[in-house]
Amino acid sequence: MYSFMAGGLFCASVGNILLVVCTATDYWVQYRIQGALAHQGLWRYCLAGKCYMQMENIAYWNATRAFMILSALSCFAGIITGILSFAHPSTFEKFNRSFAAGIMFFVSTLFVLLAMGVYTGVTVNFLGKRFGDWRFSWSYILGWVALLMTFFAGIFYMCAYRMHRCQRVAETR
């Protein structure tokens, strides 16, 4: 049970770091505009070595930003709950901290999936038609890796919950 929880905490910690890094950096997309290389993230864009804040209030950027922030926050809450499940076994019969941590990691996975889906769909339709020479960059890829890490953290914590539940049932017999 503790090995599943440790694996879950490792995946969640790496996933949370990746969520923060990919949300904060500005290499989601790279493209050429008027012969110059440009790249953009959720908060700013850079053209010919100079970076500018994105002041436009575009719905898909706002949705992606909100979902990424919510994902990082729910992953952090899951990490805290996961640490508490290590330190203090649940005393309640119906509430288990391992289960709660697993749910928080799955919620984080859902938020990052929504963010990446919205961003991918709009970017492919918009940039694909506007620019011929563009590509997703490393910040974007970190978002997908973070999705996998939070998902596996949820799987690990659900396995730990099942093992704890099976042990409790075996002890009562």
Coordinates of C-alpha atoms in Angstrom, one line a residue:
M1 CA 0.0 0.0 0.0
Y2 CA 2.8 2.4 0.9
S3 CA 4.7 1.7 -2.3
F4 CA 1.6 2.7 -4.3
M5 CA 1.3 5.9 -2.3
A6 CA 5.0 6.7 -2.8
G7 CA 4.7 6.1 -6.5
G8 CA 1.6 8.3 -6.6
L9 CA 3.3 11.1 -4.7
F10 CA 6.3 10.9 -7.0
C11 CA 4.1 11.1 -10.1
A12 CA 2.0 13.9 -8.6
S13 CA 5.0 16.0 -7.6
V14 CA 6.5 15.7 -11.0
G15 CA 3.2 16.4 -12.6
N16 CA 2.6 19.5 -10.5
I17 CA 6.0 20.8 -11.3
L18 CA 5.4 20.3 -15.0
L19 CA 2.0 22.0 -14.7
V20 CA 3.5 25.1 -13.2
V21 CA 6.4 25.2 -15.7
C22 CA 4.2 24.7 -18.8
T23 CA 1.7 27.2 -17.6
A24 CA 4.3 29.9 -16.8
T25 CA 6.5 29.5 -19.9
D26 CA 5.9 30.9 -23.3
Y27 CA 6.9 28.1 -25.7
W28 CA 3.5 26.6 -26.4
V29 CA 3.7 27.4 -30.1
Q30 CA 6.6 28.4 -32.4
Y31 CA 6.0 29.9 -35.9
R32 CA 7.5 32.2 -38.5
I33 CA 6.0 35.6 -39.1
Q34 CA 7.5 37.8 -41.8
G35 CA 10.6 35.7 -41.8
A36 CA 11.3 36.1 -38.1
L37 CA 10.9 33.3 -35.5
A38 CA 8.2 33.9 -32.9
H39 CA 6.9 31.9 -30.0
Q40 CA 4.0 32.3 -27.7
G41 CA 2.6 30.9 -24.4
L42 CA -0.5 31.5 -22.4
W43 CA 0.7 34.8 -21.0
R44 CA 3.0 36.4 -23.5
Y45 CA 4.4 36.2 -27.0
C46 CA 7.9 36.9 -28.3
L47 CA 8.8 38.1 -31.7
A48 CA 12.5 38.7 -32.9
G49 CA 13.8 38.4 -29.4
K50 CA 11.4 40.9 -27.8
C51 CA 8.6 39.6 -25.6
Y52 CA 5.2 41.3 -25.1
M53 CA 2.3 40.5 -22.7
Q54 CA -0.8 39.1 -24.4
M55 CA -3.3 41.9 -23.7
E56 CA -6.0 40.4 -26.0
N57 CA -9.0 39.0 -24.1
I58 CA -9.4 35.9 -26.2
A59 CA -11.7 33.2 -24.8
Y60 CA -9.7 30.1 -25.5
W61 CA -6.6 31.6 -23.9
N62 CA -8.6 32.5 -20.8
A63 CA -10.1 29.0 -20.7
T64 CA -6.8 27.4 -21.1
R65 CA -5.2 29.6 -18.4
A66 CA -8.1 28.9 -16.0
F67 CA -8.0 25.1 -16.5
M68 CA -4.2 24.9 -16.2
I69 CA -4.3 26.9 -12.9
L70 CA -7.2 24.8 -11.6
S71 CA -5.3 21.7 -12.5
A72 CA -2.2 22.8 -10.7
L73 CA -4.2 23.7 -7.6
S74 CA -6.1 20.5 -7.5
C75 CA -2.9 18.5 -8.0
F76 CA -1.3 20.4 -5.1
A77 CA -4.4 19.7 -2.9
G78 CA -4.0 16.0 -3.9
I79 CA -0.4 16.1 -2.9
I80 CA -1.2 17.5 0.6
T81 CA -4.0 15.0 1.0
G82 CA -1.6 12.2 -0.1
I83 CA 1.0 13.3 2.4
L84 CA -1.6 13.3 5.1
S85 CA -2.7 9.8 4.2
F86 CA 0.9 8.7 4.8
A87 CA 1.2 10.5 8.2
H88 CA -2.2 9.8 9.7
P89 CA -4.3 6.8 8.6
S90 CA -7.9 7.7 8.2
T91 CA -10.0 7.2 11.3
F92 CA -13.3 7.6 9.6
E93 CA -15.0 4.5 8.3
K94 CA -16.5 6.1 5.2
F95 CA -13.7 8.6 4.3
N96 CA -10.2 7.5 3.2
R97 CA -7.5 10.0 2.5
S98 CA -6.0 7.8 -0.2
F99 CA -9.3 7.8 -2.0
A100 CA -9.6 11.6 -1.7
A101 CA -6.1 12.1 -3.0
G102 CA -6.8 9.8 -6.0
I103 CA -10.0 11.8 -6.8
M104 CA -8.1 15.1 -6.6
F105 CA -5.5 13.7 -9.1
F106 CA -8.2 12.6 -11.4
V107 CA -9.8 16.1 -11.2
S108 CA -6.5 17.6 -12.0
T109 CA -6.2 15.3 -15.0
L110 CA -9.6 16.4 -16.2
F111 CA -8.7 20.0 -15.9
V112 CA -5.5 19.6 -17.8
L113 CA -7.2 17.5 -20.5
L114 CA -9.8 20.3 -20.9
A115 CA -7.1 22.9 -21.2
M116 CA -5.0 21.0 -23.7
G117 CA -8.1 20.0 -25.7
V118 CA -9.3 23.6 -26.0
Y119 CA -5.9 25.0 -26.8
T120 CA -5.1 22.2 -29.4
G121 CA -8.5 22.5 -31.1
V122 CA -8.4 26.3 -31.5
T123 CA -4.7 26.5 -32.3
V124 CA -4.8 23.9 -35.0
N125 CA -7.8 25.6 -36.7
F126 CA -6.4 29.1 -36.3
L127 CA -2.7 28.8 -36.9
G128 CA -3.0 25.9 -39.4
K129 CA -5.0 28.3 -41.7
R130 CA -3.0 31.4 -40.9
F131 CA 0.6 30.2 -40.9
G132 CA 2.1 27.5 -42.9
D133 CA 5.3 27.0 -40.8
W134 CA 4.3 26.5 -37.2
R135 CA 4.6 23.8 -34.6
F136 CA 3.7 23.0 -31.0
S137 CA 6.7 23.5 -28.7
W138 CA 8.1 22.1 -25.5
S139 CA 5.8 23.9 -23.0
Y140 CA 2.8 22.4 -24.8
I141 CA 4.4 18.9 -24.7
L142 CA 5.1 19.3 -20.9
G143 CA 1.3 19.9 -20.5
W144 CA 0.6 16.5 -22.1
V145 CA 3.3 14.8 -19.9
A146 CA 1.8 16.5 -16.8
L147 CA -1.6 15.0 -17.8
L148 CA -0.1 11.5 -17.9
M149 CA 1.7 12.0 -14.5
T150 CA -1.4 13.2 -12.7
F151 CA -3.4 10.4 -14.2
F152 CA -1.0 7.8 -13.0
A153 CA -0.8 9.5 -9.6
G154 CA -4.6 8.9 -9.4
I155 CA -4.2 5.3 -10.5
F156 CA -1.6 4.7 -7.8
Y157 CA -3.7 6.2 -5.1
M158 CA -6.8 4.2 -6.1
C159 CA -4.7 1.1 -6.0
A160 CA -3.5 2.0 -2.5
Y161 CA -7.1 2.6 -1.4
R162 CA -8.1 -0.8 -2.7
M163 CA -5.2 -2.5 -0.9
H164 CA -6.1 -0.7 2.3
R165 CA -9.8 -1.6 1.9
C166 CA -8.9 -5.3 1.2
Q167 CA -6.7 -5.3 4.3
R168 CA -9.5 -3.9 6.5
V169 CA -11.9 -6.5 5.2
A170 CA -9.4 -9.3 5.8
E171 CA -8.8 -8.1 9.4
T172 CA -12.5 -8.1 10.2
R173 CA -12.9 -11.8 9.2

